[in-house]
Short mmCIF file of C-alpha atoms and ligand atoms in Angstrom, two decimals:
data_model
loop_
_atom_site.label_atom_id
_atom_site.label_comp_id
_atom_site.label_asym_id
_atom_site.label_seq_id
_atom_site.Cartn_x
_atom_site.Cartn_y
_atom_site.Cartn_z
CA UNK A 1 1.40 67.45 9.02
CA UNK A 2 4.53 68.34 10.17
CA UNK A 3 7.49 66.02 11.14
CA UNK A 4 10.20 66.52 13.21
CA UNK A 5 13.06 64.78 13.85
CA UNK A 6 13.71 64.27 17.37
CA UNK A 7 16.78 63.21 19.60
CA UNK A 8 15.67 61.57 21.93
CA UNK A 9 13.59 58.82 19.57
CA UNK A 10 16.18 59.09 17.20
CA UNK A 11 13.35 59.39 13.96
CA UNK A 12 11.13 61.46 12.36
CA UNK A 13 8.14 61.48 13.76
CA UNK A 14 4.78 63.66 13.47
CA UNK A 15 4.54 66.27 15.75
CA UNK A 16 1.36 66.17 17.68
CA UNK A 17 0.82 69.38 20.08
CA UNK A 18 0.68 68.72 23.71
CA UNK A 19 -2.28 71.60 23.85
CA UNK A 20 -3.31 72.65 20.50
CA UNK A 21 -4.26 75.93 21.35
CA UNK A 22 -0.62 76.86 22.20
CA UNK A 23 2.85 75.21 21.51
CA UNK A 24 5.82 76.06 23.72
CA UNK A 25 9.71 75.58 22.84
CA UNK A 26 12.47 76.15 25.22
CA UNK A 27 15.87 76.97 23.30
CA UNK A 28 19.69 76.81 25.39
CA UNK A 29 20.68 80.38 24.86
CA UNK A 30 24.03 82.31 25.32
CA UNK A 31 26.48 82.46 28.15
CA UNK A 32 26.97 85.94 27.59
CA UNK A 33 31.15 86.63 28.42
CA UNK A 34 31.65 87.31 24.62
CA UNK A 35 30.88 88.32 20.85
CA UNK A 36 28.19 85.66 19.70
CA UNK A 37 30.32 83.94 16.66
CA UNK A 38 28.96 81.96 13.86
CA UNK A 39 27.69 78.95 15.42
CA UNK A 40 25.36 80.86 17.84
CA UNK A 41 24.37 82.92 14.73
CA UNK A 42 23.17 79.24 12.92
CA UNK A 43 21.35 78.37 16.31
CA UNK A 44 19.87 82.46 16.41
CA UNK A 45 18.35 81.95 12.40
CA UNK A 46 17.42 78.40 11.97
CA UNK A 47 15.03 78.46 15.80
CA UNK A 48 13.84 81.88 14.04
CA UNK A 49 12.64 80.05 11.22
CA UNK A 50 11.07 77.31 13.28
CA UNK A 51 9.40 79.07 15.29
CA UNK A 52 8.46 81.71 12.14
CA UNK A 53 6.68 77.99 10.60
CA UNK A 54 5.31 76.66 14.14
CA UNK A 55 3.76 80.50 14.51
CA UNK A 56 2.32 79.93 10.59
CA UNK A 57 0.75 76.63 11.44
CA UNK A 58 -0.84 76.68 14.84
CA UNK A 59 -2.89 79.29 17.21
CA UNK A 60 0.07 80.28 19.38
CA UNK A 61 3.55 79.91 19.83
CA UNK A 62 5.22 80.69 23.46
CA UNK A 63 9.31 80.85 22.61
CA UNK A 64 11.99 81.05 25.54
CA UNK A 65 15.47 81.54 25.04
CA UNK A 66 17.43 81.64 27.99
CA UNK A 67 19.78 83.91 29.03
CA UNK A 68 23.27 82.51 30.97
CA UNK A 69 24.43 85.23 32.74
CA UNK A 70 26.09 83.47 35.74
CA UNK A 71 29.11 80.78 35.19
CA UNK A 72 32.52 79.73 35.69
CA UNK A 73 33.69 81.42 32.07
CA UNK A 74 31.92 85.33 32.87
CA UNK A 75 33.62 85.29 36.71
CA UNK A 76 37.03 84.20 34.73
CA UNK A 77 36.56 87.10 32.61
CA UNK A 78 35.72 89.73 34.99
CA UNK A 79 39.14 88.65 36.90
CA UNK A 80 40.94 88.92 33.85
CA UNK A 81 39.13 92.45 32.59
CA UNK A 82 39.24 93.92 36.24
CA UNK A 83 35.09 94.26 35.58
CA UNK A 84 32.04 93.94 37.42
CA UNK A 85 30.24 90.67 36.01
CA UNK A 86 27.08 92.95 35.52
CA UNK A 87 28.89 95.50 33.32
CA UNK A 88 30.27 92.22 31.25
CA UNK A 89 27.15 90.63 30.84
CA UNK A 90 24.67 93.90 29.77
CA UNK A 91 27.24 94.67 27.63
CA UNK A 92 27.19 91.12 25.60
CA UNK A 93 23.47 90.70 25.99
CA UNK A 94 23.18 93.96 24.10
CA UNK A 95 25.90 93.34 21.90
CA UNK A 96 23.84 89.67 20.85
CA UNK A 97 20.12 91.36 20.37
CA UNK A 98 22.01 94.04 18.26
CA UNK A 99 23.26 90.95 16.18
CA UNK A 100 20.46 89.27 16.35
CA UNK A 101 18.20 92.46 14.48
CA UNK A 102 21.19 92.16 11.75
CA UNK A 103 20.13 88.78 10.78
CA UNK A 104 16.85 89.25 11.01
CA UNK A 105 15.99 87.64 13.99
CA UNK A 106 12.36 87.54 15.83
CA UNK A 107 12.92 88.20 19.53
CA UNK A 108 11.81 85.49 21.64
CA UNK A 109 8.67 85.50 23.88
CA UNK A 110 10.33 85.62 26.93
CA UNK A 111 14.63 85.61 27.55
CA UNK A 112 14.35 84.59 31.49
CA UNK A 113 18.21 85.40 32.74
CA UNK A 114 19.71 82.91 35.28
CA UNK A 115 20.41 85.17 38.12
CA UNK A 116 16.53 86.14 37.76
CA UNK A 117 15.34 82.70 38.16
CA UNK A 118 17.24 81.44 41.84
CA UNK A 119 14.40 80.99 43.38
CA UNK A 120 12.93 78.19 40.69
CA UNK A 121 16.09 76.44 40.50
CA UNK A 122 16.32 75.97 44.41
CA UNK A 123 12.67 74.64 44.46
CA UNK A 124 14.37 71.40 42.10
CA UNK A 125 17.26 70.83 43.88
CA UNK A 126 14.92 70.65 47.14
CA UNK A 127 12.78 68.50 45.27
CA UNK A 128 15.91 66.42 44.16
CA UNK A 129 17.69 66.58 47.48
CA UNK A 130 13.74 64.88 48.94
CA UNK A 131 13.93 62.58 46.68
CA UNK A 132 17.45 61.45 47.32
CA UNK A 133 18.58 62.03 43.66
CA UNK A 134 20.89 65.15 44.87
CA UNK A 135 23.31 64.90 47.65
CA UNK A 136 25.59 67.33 49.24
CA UNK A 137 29.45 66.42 48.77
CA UNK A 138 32.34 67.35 51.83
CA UNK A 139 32.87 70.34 49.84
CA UNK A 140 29.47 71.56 50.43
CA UNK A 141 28.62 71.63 47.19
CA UNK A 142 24.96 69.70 45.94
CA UNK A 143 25.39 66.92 43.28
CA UNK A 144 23.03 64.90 41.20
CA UNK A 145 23.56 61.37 41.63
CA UNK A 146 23.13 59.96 38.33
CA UNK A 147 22.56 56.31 39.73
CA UNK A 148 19.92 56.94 41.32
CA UNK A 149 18.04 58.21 37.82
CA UNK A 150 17.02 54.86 36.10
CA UNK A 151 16.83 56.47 32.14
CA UNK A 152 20.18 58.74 32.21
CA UNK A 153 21.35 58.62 29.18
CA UNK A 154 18.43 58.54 27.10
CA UNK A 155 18.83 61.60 25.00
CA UNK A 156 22.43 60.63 24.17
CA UNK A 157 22.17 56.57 23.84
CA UNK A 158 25.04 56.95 26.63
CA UNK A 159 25.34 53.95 28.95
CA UNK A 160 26.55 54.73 32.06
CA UNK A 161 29.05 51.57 32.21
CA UNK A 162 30.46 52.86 29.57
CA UNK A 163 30.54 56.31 30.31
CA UNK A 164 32.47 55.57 33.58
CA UNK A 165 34.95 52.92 31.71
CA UNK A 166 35.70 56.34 29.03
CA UNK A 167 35.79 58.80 31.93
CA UNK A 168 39.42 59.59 32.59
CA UNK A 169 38.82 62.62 34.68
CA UNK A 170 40.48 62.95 38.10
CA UNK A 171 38.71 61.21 40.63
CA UNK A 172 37.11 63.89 42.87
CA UNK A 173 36.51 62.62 46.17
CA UNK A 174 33.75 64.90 47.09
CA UNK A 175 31.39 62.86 45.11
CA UNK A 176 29.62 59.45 44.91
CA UNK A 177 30.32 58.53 41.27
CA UNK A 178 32.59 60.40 38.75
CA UNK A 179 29.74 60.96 36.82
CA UNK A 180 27.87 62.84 38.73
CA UNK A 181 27.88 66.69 38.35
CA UNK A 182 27.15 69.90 40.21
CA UNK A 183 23.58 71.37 41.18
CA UNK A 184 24.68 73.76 43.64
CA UNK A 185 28.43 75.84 43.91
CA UNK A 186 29.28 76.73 47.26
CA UNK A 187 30.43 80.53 46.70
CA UNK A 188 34.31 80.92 47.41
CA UNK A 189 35.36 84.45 48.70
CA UNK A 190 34.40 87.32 46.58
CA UNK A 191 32.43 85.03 44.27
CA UNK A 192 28.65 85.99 43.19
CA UNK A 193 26.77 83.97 45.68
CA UNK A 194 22.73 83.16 46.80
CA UNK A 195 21.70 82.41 50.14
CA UNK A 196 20.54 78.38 49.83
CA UNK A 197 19.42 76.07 52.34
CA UNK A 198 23.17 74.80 51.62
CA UNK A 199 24.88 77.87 52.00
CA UNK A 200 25.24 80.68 50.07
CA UNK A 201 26.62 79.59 46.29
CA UNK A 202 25.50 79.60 42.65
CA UNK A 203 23.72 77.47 40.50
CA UNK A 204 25.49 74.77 38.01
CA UNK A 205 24.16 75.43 34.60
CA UNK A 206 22.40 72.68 33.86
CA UNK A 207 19.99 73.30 36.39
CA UNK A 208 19.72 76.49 35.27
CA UNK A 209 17.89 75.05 32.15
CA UNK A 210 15.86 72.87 33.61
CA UNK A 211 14.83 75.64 36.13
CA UNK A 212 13.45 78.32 32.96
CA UNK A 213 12.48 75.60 30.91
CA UNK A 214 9.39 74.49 33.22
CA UNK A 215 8.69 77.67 35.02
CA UNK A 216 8.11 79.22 31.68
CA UNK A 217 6.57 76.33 29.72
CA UNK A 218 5.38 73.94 32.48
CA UNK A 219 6.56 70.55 33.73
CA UNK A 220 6.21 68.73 30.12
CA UNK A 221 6.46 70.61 26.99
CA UNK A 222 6.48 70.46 23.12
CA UNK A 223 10.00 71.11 22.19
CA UNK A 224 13.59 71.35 23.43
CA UNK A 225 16.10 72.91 21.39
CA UNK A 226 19.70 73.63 21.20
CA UNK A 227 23.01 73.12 19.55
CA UNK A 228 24.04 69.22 19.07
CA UNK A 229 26.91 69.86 20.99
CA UNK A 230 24.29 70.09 24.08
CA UNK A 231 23.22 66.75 23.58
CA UNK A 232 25.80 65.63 26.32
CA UNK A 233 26.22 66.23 28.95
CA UNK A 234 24.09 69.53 28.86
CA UNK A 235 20.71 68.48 27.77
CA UNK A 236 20.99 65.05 29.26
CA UNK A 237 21.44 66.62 32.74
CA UNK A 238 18.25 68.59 32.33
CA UNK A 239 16.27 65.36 31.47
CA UNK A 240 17.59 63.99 34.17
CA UNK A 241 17.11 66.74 36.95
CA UNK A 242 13.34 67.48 35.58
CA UNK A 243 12.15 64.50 35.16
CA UNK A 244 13.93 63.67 38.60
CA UNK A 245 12.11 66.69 40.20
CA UNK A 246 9.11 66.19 38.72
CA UNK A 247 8.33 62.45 37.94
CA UNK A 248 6.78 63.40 34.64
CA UNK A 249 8.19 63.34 31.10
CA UNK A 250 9.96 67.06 30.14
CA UNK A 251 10.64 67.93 26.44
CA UNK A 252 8.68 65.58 24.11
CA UNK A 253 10.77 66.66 20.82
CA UNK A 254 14.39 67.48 20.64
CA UNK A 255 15.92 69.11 17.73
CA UNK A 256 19.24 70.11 17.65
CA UNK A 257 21.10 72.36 15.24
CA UNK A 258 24.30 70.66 13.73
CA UNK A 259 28.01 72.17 13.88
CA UNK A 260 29.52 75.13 11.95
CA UNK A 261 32.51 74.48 10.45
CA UNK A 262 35.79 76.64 9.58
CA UNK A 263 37.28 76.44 6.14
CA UNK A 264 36.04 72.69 6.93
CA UNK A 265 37.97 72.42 9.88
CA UNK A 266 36.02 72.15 13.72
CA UNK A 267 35.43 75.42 15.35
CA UNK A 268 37.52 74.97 18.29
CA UNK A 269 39.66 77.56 21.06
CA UNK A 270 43.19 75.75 19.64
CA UNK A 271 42.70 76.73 16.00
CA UNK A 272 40.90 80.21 17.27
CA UNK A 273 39.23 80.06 14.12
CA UNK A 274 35.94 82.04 15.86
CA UNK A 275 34.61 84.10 13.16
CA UNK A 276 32.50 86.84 15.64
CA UNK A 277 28.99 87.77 14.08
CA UNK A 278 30.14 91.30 14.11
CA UNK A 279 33.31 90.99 11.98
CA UNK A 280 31.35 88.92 9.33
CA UNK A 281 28.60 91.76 8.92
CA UNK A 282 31.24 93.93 7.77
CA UNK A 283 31.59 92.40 4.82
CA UNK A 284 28.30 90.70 4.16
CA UNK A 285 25.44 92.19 5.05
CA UNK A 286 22.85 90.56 7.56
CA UNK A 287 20.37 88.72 4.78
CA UNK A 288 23.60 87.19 2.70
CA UNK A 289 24.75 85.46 6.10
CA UNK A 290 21.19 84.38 6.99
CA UNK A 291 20.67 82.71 3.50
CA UNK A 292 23.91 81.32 3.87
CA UNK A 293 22.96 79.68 7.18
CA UNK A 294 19.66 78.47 5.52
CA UNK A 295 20.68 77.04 2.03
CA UNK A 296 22.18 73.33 4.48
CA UNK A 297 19.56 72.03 6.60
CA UNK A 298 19.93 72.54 10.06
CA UNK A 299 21.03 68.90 11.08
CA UNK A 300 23.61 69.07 8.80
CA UNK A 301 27.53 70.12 9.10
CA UNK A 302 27.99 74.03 7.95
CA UNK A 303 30.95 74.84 6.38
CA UNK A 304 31.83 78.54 6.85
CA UNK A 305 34.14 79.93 3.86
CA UNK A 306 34.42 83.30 2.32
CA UNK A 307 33.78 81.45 -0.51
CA UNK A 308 30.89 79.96 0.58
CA UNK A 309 29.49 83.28 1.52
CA UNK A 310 30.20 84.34 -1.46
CA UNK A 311 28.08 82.06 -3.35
CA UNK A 312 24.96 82.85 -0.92
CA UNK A 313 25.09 86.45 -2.13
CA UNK A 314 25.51 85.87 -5.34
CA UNK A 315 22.20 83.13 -4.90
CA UNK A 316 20.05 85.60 -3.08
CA UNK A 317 21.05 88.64 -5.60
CA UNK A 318 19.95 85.94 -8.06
CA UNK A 319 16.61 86.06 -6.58
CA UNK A 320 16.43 89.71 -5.48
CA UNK A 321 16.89 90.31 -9.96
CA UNK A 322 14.35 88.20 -10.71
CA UNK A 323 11.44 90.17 -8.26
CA UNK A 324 13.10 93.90 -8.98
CA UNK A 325 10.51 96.66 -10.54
CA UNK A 326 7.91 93.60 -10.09
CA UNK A 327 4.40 94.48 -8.26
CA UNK A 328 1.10 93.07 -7.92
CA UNK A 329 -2.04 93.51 -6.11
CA UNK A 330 -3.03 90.34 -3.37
CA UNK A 331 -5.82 89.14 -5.34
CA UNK A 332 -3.69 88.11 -8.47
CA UNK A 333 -1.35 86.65 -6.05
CA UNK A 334 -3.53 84.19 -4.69
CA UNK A 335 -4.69 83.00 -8.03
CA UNK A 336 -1.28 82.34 -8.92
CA UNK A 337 -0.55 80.86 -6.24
CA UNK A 338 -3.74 78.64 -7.08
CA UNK A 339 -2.46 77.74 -10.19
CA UNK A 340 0.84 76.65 -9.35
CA UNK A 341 2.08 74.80 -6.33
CA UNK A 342 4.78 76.53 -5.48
CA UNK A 343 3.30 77.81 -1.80
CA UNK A 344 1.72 74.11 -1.35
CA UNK A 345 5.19 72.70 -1.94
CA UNK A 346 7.06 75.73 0.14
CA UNK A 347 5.05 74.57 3.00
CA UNK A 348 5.50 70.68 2.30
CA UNK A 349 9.04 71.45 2.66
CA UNK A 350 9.24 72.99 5.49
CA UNK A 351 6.64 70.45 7.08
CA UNK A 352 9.75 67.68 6.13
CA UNK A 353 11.86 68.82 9.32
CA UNK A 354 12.39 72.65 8.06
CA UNK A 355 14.05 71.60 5.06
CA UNK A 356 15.28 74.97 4.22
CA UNK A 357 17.15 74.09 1.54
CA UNK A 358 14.25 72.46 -0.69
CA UNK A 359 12.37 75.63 0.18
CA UNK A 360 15.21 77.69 -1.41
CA UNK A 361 14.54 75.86 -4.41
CA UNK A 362 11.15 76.57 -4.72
CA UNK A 363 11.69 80.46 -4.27
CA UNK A 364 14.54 79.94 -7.50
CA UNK A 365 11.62 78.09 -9.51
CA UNK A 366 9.33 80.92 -9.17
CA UNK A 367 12.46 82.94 -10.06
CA UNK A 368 12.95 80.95 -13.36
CA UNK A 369 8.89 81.35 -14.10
CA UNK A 370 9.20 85.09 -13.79
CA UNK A 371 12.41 85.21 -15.73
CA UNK A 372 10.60 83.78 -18.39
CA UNK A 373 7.39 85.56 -18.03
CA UNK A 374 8.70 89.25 -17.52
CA UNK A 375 8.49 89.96 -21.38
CA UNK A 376 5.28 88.30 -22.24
CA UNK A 377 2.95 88.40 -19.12
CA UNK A 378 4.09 91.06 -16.78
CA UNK A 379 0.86 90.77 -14.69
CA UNK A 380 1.58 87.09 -14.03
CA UNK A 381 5.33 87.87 -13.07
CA UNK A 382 4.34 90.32 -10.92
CA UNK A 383 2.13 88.20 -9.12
CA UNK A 384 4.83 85.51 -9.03
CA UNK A 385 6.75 88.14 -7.34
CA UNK A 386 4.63 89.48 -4.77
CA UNK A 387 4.49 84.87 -3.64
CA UNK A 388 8.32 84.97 -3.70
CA UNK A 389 8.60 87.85 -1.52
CA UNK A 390 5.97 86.77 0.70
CA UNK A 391 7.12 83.04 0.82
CA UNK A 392 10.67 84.89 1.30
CA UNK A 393 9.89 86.26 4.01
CA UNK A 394 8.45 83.42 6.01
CA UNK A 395 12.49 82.46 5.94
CA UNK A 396 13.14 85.98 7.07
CA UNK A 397 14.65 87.12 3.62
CA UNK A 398 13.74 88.96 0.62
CA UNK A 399 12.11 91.45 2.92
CA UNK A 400 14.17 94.76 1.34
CA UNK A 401 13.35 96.34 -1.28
CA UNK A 402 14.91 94.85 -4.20
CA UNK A 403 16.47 97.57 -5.71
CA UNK A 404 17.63 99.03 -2.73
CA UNK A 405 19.23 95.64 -1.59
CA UNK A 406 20.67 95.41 -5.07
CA UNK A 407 22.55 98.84 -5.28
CA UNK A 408 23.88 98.23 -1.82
CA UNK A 409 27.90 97.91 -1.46
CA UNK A 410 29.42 99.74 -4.53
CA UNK A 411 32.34 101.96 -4.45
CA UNK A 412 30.04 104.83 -6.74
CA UNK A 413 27.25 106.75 -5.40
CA UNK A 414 23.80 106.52 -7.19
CA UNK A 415 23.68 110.27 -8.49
CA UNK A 416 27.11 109.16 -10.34
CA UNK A 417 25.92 106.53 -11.67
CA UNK A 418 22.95 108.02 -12.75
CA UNK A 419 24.82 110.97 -14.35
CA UNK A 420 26.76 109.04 -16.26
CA UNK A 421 23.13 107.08 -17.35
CA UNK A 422 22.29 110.80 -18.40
CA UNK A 423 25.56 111.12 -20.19
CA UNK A 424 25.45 107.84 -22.17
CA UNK A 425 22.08 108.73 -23.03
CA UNK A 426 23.01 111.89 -24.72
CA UNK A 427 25.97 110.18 -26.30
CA UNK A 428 23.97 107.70 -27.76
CA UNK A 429 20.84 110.00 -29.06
CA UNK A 430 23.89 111.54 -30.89
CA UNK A 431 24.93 107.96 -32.17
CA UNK A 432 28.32 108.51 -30.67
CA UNK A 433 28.41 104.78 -29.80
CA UNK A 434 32.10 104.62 -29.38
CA UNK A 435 31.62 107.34 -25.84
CA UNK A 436 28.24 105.17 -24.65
CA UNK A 437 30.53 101.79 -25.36
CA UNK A 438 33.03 103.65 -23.00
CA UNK A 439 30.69 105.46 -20.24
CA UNK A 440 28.86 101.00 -19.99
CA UNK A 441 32.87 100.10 -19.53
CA UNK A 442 33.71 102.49 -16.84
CA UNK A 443 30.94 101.36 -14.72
CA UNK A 444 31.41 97.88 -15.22
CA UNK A 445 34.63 98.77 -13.73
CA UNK A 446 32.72 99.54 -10.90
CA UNK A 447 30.46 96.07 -11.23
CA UNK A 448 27.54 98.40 -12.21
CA UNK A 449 25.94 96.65 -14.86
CA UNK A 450 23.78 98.77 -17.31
CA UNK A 451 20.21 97.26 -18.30
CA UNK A 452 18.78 98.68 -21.38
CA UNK A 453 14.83 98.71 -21.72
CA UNK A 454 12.97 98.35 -24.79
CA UNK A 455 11.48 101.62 -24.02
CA UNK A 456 14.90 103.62 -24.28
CA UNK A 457 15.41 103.87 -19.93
CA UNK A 458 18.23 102.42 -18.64
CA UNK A 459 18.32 101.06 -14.89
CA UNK A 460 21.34 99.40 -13.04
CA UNK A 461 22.64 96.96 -10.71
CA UNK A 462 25.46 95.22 -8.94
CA UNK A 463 27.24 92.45 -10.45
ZN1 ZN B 1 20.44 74.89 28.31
#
């Protein structure tokens, strides 16, 4: 059974399908005027690994991840670049699906893009405008009238009393109630714009979610998802326009992905500490970040640190030792994975709200087994191996090679190293122990560690 915990109930609850036969899950994508950082990178691997379970545990699994490709923050940048919005945006969607194949990331089922899906979101701003739950301001511009939507504030335990006695925004006098926020942008010159029955504009963005959401996944669905920033107003807004427009429940489970932190400090424009997925891969490579993103548990705080980056690669070369020059056939697998419950308990904790981290552990248990096995049963540590790599992979790592992944990132070439194997080897038949002493030193210099074999070879690997 798996359990989820969900926003808008506040609890873990059991997650019961609302069609068995096919489970859909809308995530908040990118607003694409820029390098995808960090955060979005924790939001891009920990939906890929719950959707990667969901996919493992039921028939079918429809994933949409939206696309934002129309908003205040892209226009300002193609005024400040002197760029066509198009050119801006198909250059930072490609940029993020090139990131996103770094870390390992499953493309989604469908990535509907907001200027693709106008004519959805004017079908629930007609709907809300019939139902007198949108208005249109003096400006022109369409609003949602949060009064007139009994349960706002339901996702984010926000009263509105209280919301208005905190709100210290100027009072705009185009609209009924300071809270109340924008459906529909009447286009000012040489703006993007749509013809509407309102007049030509574009689209807020919260509508924009609610629009993809149900035209890809229906009216109600199984599960909303985003970063717990969204909670408010963002994901609030689309409860309230949907179920508004539609006078049915939407999303029946919310999960949201917690913050990244910097250095433990908040990620935030005044500190610019925006660490860009790009400049991180050049020093880690895609798996190390991804198992860095996965050893916390989604819901809680991630604190982003060289250091802490550090320590995942050392961790998953930990793992990648324990599997290297290890194969088995499937059959011996299974029994060992009979025998022990490592698989059963991979799978329980995942089933505990993707607990990722307990998961981790399991993968460095089987590590420890083979560790001790390698010299005395190499059949069973290879079949321990081939369950690591496979339960690996259901987290999206240990999917390279281990000795590849292993040699990767030295200053020293292979055939160098392996020349100097040759050379040590030599030195040594001649019992010239004082050069072979010297040849293991010079390498280490190079964190190339030498690993004698009781059968005279020598293999290698990074420290
Ligand atoms: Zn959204």
């Amino acid at each position: 059974m798996l359990k989820i915990y969900n926003t808008l109930s506040a609890k873990k609850e059991t997650f019961y399908p609302i069609n068995q036969k096919q489970i859909g899950i809308y995530v908040c994508g990118m607003t694409v005027y820029d390098y995808c950082h960090i955060g979005h990178a924790r939001i891009l691997v920990m939906f890929d690994v719950i959707v990667r379970h969901l996919r493992r545990n039921f028939p079918s699994v429809k994933y949409v991840r939206n696309i934002t490709d129309i908003d205040d923050k892209i226009i300002n940048r193609s005024i400040e670049n002197k760029e066509p919005i198009q050119t801006i945006t198909e250059r930072f969607i490609k940029a993020m699906h090139e990131d996103e194949k770094s870390l390992y990331v499953l493309a989604p089922d469908v990535e509907p893009r907001a200027t693709d899906s106008i004519d959805q979101i004017l079908y629930i701003i007609e709907s809300l405008m019939k139902k007198n739950i949108a208005y249109q301001g003096n400006n022109g511009d369409i609003y949602y009238s949060v009064r007139n939507f009994e349960n706002y504030g339901k996702l984010s335990k926000k009263k509105l009393d209280e919301l208005k006695a905190g709100n210290r925004v100027n009072i705009d006098t185009n609209k009924k109630d300071p809270l109340d926020f924008t459906l529909w942008k009447i286009a000012k010159p040489n703006e993007p714009s749509w013809e509407s029955p309102w007049g030509a504009g574009r689209p807020g963005w919260h509508i924009e979610c609610s629009a993809m959401s149900t035209y890809h996944l229906g009216n109600n669905f199984d599960i909303h998802g985003g970063g717990i920033d969204l909670v408010f107003p963002h994901n609030e807004n689309e409860i309230a326009q949907s179920e508004g427009a539609n006078s049915c429940s939407f999303a029946n489970n919310w999960i949201h992905v917690g913050f990244v932190n910097i250095n433990d400090e908040k990620m935030s424009k005044s500190l610019n500490n925006f660490h860009t997925i790009r400049d991180v891969l050049k020093k880690y490579d895609g798996q190390t970040i991804r198992y860095f993103i996965i050893s916390s548990h989604y819901r809680s705080p991630l604190n982003f640190s060289y250091d802490n980056l550090d320590k995942a690669k050392s961790s998953l070369r930990r793992l990648y030792t324990a599997i290297r020059g290890l194969d088995a056939s499937e059959s011996s697998m299974n029994e060992i994975s009979m025998r022990f419950d490592y698989a059963t308990n991979f799978n329980k904790a995942l089933n505990d709200d993707f607990n990722t981290p307990i998961a981790l552990s399991i993968l460095f248990d089987i590590a420890k087994k083979i560790n001790s096995q390698r010299e005395k049963d190499i059949q069973q540590a290879q079949a321990l191996s081939k369950l690591m790599k496979k339960l690996g992979s259901y987290l999206g790592i240990l999917t390279t090679d281990a000795d590849v992944f292993l040699k990767q990132g030295c200053d020293i070439s292979a055939q160098e190293i392996d020349k100097k194997i040759k050379l040590r080897n030599a030195a040594k038949a001649k019992n010239d122990f004082s050069l072979s002493d010297k040849i293991r030193d010079e390498l280490l210099q190079f964190k190339i560690i030498l690993e004698d074999k009781s059968d005279g070879t020598t293999s290698w690997r990074i420290k």
